Tab-separated table of C-alpha atoms in Angstrom:
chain	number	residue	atom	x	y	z
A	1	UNK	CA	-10.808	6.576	-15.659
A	2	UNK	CA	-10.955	4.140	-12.871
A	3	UNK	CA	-8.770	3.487	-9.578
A	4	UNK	CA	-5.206	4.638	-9.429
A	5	UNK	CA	-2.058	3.016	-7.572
A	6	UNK	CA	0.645	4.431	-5.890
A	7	UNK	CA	3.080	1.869	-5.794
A	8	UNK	CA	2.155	-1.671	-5.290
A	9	UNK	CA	-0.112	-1.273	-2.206
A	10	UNK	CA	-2.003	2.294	-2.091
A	11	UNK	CA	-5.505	2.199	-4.460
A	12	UNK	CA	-7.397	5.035	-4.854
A	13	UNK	CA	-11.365	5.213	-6.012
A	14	UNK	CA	-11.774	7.428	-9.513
A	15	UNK	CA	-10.540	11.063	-8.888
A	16	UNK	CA	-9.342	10.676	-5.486
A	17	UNK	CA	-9.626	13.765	-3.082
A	18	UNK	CA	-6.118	14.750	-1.326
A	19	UNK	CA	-5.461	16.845	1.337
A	20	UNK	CA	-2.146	18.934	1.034
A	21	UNK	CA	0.552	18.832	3.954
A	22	UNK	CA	0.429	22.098	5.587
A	23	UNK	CA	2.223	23.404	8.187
A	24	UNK	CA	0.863	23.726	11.695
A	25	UNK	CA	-2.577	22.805	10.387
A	26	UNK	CA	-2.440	19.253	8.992
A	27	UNK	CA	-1.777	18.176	12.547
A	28	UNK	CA	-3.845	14.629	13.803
A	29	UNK	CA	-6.479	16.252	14.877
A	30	UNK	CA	-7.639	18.168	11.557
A	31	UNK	CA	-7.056	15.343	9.763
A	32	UNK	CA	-9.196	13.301	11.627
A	33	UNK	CA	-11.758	15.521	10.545
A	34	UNK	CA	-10.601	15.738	6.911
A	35	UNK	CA	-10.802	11.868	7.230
A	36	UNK	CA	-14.693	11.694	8.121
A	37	UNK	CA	-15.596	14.311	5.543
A	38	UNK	CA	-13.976	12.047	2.928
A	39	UNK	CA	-9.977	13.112	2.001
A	40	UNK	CA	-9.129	9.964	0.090
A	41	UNK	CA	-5.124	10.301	0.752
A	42	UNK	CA	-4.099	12.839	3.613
A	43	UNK	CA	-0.200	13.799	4.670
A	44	UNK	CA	1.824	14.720	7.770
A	45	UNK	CA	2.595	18.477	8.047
A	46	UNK	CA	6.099	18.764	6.144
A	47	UNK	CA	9.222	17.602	7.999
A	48	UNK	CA	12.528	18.773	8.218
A	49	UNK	CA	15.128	16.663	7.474
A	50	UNK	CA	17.592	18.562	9.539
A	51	UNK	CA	15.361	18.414	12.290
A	52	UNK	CA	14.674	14.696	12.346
A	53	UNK	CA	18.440	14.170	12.221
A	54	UNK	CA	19.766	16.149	14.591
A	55	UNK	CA	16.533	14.255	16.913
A	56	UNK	CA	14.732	17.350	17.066
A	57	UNK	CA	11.489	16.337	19.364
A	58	UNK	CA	8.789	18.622	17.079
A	59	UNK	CA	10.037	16.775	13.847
A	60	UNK	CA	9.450	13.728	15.354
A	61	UNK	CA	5.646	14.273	16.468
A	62	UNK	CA	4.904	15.686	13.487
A	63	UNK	CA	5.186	11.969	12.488
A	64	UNK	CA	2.594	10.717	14.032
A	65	UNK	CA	0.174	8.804	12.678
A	66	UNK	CA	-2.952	6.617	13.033
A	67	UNK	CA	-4.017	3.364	10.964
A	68	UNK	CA	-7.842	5.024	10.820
A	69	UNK	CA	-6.369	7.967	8.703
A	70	UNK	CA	-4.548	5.618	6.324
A	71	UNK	CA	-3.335	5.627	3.480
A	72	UNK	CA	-0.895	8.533	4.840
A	73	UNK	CA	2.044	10.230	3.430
A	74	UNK	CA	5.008	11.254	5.452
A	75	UNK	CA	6.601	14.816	3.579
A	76	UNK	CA	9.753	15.596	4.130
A	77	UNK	CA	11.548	18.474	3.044
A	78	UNK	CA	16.285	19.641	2.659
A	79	UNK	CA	18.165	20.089	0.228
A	80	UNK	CA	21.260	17.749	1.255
A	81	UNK	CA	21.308	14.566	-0.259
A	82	UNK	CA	22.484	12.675	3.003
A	83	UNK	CA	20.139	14.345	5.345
A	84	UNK	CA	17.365	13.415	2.847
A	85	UNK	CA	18.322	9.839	3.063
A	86	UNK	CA	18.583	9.494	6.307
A	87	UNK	CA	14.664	11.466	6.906
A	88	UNK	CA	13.329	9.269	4.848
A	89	UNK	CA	14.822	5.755	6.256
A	90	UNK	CA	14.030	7.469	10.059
A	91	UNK	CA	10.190	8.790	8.534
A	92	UNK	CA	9.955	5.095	7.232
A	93	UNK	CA	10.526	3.583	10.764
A	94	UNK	CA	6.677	5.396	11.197
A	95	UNK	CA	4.805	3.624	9.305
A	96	UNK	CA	3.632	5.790	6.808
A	97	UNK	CA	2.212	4.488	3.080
A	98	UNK	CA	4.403	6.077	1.416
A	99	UNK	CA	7.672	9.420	1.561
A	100	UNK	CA	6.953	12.435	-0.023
A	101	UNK	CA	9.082	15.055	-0.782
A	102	UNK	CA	8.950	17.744	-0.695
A	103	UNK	CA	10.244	20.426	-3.760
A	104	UNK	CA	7.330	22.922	-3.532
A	105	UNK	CA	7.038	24.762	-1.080
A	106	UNK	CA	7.792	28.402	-1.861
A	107	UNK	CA	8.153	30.127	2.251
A	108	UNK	CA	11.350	32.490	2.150
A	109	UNK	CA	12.911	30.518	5.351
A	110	UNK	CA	12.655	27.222	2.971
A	111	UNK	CA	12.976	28.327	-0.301
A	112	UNK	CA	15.754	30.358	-0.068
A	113	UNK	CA	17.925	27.917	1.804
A	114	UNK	CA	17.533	25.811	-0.912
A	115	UNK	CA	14.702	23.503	0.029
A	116	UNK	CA	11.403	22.874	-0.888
A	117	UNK	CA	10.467	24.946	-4.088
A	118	UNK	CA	14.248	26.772	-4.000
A	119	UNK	CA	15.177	23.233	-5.780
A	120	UNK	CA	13.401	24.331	-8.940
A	121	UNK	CA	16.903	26.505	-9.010
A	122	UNK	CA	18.797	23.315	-9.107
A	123	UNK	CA	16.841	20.464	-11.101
A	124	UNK	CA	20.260	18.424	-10.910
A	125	UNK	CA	20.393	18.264	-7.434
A	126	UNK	CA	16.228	17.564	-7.120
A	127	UNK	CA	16.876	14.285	-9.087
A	128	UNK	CA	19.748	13.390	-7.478
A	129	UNK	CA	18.271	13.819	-4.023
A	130	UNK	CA	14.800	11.840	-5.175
A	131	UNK	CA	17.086	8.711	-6.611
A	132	UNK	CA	18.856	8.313	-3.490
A	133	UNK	CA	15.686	8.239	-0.786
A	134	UNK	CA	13.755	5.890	-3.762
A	135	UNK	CA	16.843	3.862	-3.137
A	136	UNK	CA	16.789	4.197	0.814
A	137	UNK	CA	13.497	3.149	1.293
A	138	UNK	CA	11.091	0.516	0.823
A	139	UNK	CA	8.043	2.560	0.653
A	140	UNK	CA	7.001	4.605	-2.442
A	141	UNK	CA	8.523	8.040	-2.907
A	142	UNK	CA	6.752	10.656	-4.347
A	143	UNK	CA	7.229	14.593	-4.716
A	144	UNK	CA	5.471	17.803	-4.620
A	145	UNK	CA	6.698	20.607	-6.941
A	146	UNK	CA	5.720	23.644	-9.081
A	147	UNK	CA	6.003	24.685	-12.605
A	148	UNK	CA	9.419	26.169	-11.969
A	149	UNK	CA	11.397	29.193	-10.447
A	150	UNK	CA	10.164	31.830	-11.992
A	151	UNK	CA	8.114	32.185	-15.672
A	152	UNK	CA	11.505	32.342	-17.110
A	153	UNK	CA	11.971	28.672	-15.713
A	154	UNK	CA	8.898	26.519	-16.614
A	155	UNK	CA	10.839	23.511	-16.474
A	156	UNK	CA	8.231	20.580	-15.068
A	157	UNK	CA	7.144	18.913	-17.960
A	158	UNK	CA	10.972	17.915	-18.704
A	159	UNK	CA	11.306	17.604	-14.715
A	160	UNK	CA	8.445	15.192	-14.310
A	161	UNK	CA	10.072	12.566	-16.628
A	162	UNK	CA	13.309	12.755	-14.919
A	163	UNK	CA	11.496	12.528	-11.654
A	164	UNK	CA	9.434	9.636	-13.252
A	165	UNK	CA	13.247	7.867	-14.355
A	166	UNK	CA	14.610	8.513	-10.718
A	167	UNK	CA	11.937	6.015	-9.197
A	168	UNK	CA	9.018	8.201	-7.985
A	169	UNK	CA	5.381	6.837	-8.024
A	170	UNK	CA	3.251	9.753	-8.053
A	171	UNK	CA	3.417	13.441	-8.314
A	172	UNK	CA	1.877	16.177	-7.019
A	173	UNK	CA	2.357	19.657	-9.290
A	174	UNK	CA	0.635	22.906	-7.761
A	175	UNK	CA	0.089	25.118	-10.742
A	176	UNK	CA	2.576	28.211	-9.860
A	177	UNK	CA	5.680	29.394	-9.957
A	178	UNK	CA	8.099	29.912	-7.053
A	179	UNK	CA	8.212	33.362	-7.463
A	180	UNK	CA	4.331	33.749	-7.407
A	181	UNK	CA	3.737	32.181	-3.871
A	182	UNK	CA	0.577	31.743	-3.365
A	183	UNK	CA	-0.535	35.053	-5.512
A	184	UNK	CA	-2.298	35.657	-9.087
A	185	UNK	CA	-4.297	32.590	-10.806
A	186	UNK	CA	-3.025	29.221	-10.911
A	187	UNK	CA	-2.009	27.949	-14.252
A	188	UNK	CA	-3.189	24.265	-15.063
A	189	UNK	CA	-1.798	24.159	-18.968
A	190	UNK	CA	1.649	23.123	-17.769
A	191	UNK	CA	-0.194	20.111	-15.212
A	192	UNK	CA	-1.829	18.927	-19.131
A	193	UNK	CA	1.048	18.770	-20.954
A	194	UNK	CA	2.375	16.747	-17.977
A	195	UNK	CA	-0.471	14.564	-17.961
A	196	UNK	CA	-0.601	14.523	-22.091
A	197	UNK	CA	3.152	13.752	-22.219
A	198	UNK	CA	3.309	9.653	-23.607
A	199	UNK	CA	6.307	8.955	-21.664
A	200	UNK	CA	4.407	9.806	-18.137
A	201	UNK	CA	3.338	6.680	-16.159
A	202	UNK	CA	2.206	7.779	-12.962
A	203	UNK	CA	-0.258	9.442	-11.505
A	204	UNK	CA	-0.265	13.004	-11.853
A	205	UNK	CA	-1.680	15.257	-9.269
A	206	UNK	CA	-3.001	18.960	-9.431
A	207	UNK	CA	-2.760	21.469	-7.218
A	208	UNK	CA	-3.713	25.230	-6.987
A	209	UNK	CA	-6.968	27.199	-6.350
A	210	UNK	CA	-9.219	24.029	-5.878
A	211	UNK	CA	-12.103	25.535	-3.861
A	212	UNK	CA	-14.915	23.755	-4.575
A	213	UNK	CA	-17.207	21.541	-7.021
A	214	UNK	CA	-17.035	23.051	-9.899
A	215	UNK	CA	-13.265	24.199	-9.834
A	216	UNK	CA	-12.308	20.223	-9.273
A	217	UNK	CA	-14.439	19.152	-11.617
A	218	UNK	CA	-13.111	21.465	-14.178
A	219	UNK	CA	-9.300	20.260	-13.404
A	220	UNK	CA	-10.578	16.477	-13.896
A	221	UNK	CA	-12.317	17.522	-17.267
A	222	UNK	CA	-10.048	20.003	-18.291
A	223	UNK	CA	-6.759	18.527	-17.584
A	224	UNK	CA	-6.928	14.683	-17.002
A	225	UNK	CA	-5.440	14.886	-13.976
A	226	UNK	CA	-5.906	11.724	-11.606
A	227	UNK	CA	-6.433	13.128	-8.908
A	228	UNK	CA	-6.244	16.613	-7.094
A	229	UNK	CA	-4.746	18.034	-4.053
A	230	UNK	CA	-6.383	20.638	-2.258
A	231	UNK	CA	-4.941	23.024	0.695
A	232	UNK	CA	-5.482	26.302	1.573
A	233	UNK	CA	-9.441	26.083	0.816
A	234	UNK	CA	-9.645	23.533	4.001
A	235	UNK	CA	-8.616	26.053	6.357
A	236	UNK	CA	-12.059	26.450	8.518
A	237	UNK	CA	-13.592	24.376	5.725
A	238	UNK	CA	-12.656	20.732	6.399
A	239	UNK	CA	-16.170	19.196	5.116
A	240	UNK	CA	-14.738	20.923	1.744
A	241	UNK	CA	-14.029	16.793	0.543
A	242	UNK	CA	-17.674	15.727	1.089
A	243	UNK	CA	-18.694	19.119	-1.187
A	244	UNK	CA	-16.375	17.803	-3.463
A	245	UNK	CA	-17.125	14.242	-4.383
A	246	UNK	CA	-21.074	15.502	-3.967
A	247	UNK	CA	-20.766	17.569	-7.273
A	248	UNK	CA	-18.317	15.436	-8.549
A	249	UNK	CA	-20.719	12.310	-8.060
A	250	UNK	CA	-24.360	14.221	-8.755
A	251	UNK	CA	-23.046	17.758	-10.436
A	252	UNK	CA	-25.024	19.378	-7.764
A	253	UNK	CA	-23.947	21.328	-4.665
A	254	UNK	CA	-24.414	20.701	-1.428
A	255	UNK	CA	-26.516	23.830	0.697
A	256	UNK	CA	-23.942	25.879	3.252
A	257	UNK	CA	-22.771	24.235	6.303
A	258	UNK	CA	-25.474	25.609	8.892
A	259	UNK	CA	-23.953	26.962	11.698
A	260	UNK	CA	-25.252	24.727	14.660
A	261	UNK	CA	-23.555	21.898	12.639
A	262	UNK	CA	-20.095	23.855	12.514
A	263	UNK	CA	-19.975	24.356	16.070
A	264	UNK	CA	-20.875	20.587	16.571
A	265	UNK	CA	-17.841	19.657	14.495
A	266	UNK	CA	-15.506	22.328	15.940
A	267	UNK	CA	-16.283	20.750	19.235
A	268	UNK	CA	-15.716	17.232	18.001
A	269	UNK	CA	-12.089	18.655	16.378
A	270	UNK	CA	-11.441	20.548	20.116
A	271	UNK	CA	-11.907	17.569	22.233
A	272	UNK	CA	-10.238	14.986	19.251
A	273	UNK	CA	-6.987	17.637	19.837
A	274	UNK	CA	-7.099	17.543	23.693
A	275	UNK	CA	-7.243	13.967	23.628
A	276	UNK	CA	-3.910	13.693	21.406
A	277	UNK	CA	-2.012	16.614	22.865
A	278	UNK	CA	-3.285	17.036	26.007
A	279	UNK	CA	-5.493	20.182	28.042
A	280	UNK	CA	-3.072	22.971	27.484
A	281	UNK	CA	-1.766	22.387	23.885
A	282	UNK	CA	-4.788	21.214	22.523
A	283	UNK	CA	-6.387	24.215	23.063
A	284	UNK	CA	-3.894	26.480	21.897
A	285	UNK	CA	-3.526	25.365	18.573
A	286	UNK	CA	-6.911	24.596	17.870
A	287	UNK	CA	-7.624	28.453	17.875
A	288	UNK	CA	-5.899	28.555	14.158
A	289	UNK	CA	-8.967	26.219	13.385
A	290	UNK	CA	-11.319	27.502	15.549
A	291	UNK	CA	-11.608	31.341	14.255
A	292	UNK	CA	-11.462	30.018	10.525
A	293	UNK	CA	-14.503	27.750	11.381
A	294	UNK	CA	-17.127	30.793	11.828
A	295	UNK	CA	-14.984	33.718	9.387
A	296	UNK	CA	-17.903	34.599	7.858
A	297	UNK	CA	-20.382	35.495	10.546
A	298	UNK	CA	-21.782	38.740	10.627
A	299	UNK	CA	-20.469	40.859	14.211
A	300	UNK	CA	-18.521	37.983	15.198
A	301	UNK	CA	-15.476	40.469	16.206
A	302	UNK	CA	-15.596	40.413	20.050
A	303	UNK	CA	-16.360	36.709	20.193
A	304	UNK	CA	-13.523	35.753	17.399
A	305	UNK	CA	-11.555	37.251	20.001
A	306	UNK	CA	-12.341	35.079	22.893
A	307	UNK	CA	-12.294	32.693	21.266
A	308	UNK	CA	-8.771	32.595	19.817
A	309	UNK	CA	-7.932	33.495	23.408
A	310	UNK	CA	-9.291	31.510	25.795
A	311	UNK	CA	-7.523	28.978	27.661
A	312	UNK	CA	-9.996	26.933	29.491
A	313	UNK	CA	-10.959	23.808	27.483
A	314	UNK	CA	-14.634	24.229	29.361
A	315	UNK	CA	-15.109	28.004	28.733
A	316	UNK	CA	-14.432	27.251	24.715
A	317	UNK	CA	-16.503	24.617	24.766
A	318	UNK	CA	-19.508	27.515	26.102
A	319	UNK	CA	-18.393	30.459	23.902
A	320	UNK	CA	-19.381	27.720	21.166
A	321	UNK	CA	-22.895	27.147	22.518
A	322	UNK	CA	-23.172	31.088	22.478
A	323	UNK	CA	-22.145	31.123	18.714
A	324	UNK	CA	-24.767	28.377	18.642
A	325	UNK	CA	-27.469	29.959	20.262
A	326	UNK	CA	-26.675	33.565	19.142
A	327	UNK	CA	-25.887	32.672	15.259
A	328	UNK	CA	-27.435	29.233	14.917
């Protein structure tokens, strides 16, 4: 297996590593990090197509975006065809590499609106809405979905190929149903008989209970997959990618993150958020990131909770040289 292309312009190395939009974590700042520890393809956090039409001000920085962190994805997420359209030709106007769309994500507020993984109720409408922004745009579309609704519903390996007919160039399938969220095992058969199906084209990318080395490794081997998307094992974990493509590369793990080097890079991601969203916001949502950073320290309780309270950029910055000096 070597490269893989999305579209005419994006090229990947062998089993590219991607990190999964995620909302109110894969902000600029955490991908930055993401970036160094070597995500091959990274995305926005998700975007609303209502909001972007109706000019709401959060959609819009959401979008932004950096030529160091490319190639980047812009994910947007409805479930009215016209709305889509016009998300995707106003995401465009950002520069992104490429539109993705969302059809997987399985939060009650989405889903059962209709958007994100609610689609899987209404594969009609999912095509319909993916034709139209592939013929809105000039950048390549691409979509994120699950198996289906519910085990009753497995219904991607027909869905891919009429996502593949309506024009997209990659996709992304994370290996659970609706209806399961986030719980139980992930279940990778349905991804291979995706990726075995003769008809499919593009790239096919897994998702779902990638945590390390071995677990990637095993979704390469086991399921041909080109490439794999990983998201909820980065929280606190961004250096996750360089773990990755170590075992991937030598079949050998990398030792534990010591902890003087995680408070050197959870001051490097403090001061790379201040600098993009200023003093007072920068702070506050780094403390998402900064308590997921040191989870596993033994008696951490009363400084977790300083830290994910302070406000003072300078006072963060010391409560991380006691972590240091006291757990280091």
């Amino acid at each position: 297996m070597g490269s893989i292309k999305i579209g005419e312009h994006i090229e990947l190395k062998k089993q590219p590593l991607f990190l999964a939009p995620m909302e109110d974590v894969t902000d600029p700042s955490f991908r930055f990090i993401c970036k160094e520890y070597g995500a091959d393809m990274m995305y926005t956090e998700f975007v609303s197509s209502d909001g972007l039409v109706h000019n709401a001000e959060k959609s819009f920085k959401k979008m932004q975006i950096f030529d160091y962190e490319r190639p980047i994805g812009i994910q947007i997420y409805g479930h009215i065809p016209e709305a889509m359209v016009e998300a995707a030709i106003l995401a465009e106007q950002c520069k992104p590499d490429l539109i993705d769309i969302n059809f997987g994500c399985p939060v009650n507020k989405i889903a059962k609106r209709g958007a994100g993984s609610g689609m899987m109720r209404f594969p009609d409408l999912m095509v319909e809405i993916t034709k139209k922004v592939v013929h809105a745009v000039k950048l390549p579309v691409t979509v994120k979905t699950r198996l289906g609704w519910d085990e009753n519903s497995l219904i991607i390996v027909e869905l891919a190929e009429r996502l593949q007919d309506a024009g997209i160039r990659a996709l992304t399938i994370h290996a659970r149903t609706r209806c399961q969220m986030y719980k139980g095992e992930a279940d990778w058969t349905l991804i291979g008989k995706v990726k075995e199906n003769p008809r499919i084209t593009i790239p096919i990318i897994g998702n779902g209970d990638i945590i390390d080395g071995p677990s990637a490794k095993n979704a390469f081997e086991r399921y041909g997959v080109d490439g794999i998307m990983i998201g909820r094992a980065t929280y606190g974990h961004p250096w996750i990618f360089k773990e990755i493509r170590h075992f991937l590369d030598y079949g050998e793990e990398l030792p534990p993150m010591e902890v003087k080097e995680r408070v050197a890079l959870a001051k490097k991601h403090l001061l790379k958020s201040i600098e993009i969203k200023g003093e007072r916001r920068g702070v506050l949502e780094m403390r998402r990131h900064l308590s997921c950073y040191f989870k596993n320290l033994f008696n951490f309780k009363e400084t977790r909770a300083k830290l994910v309270t302070e406000n003072n950029p300078q006072k963060v910055l010391e409560l991380l040289d006691h972590i240091c000096n006291t757990w280091g």
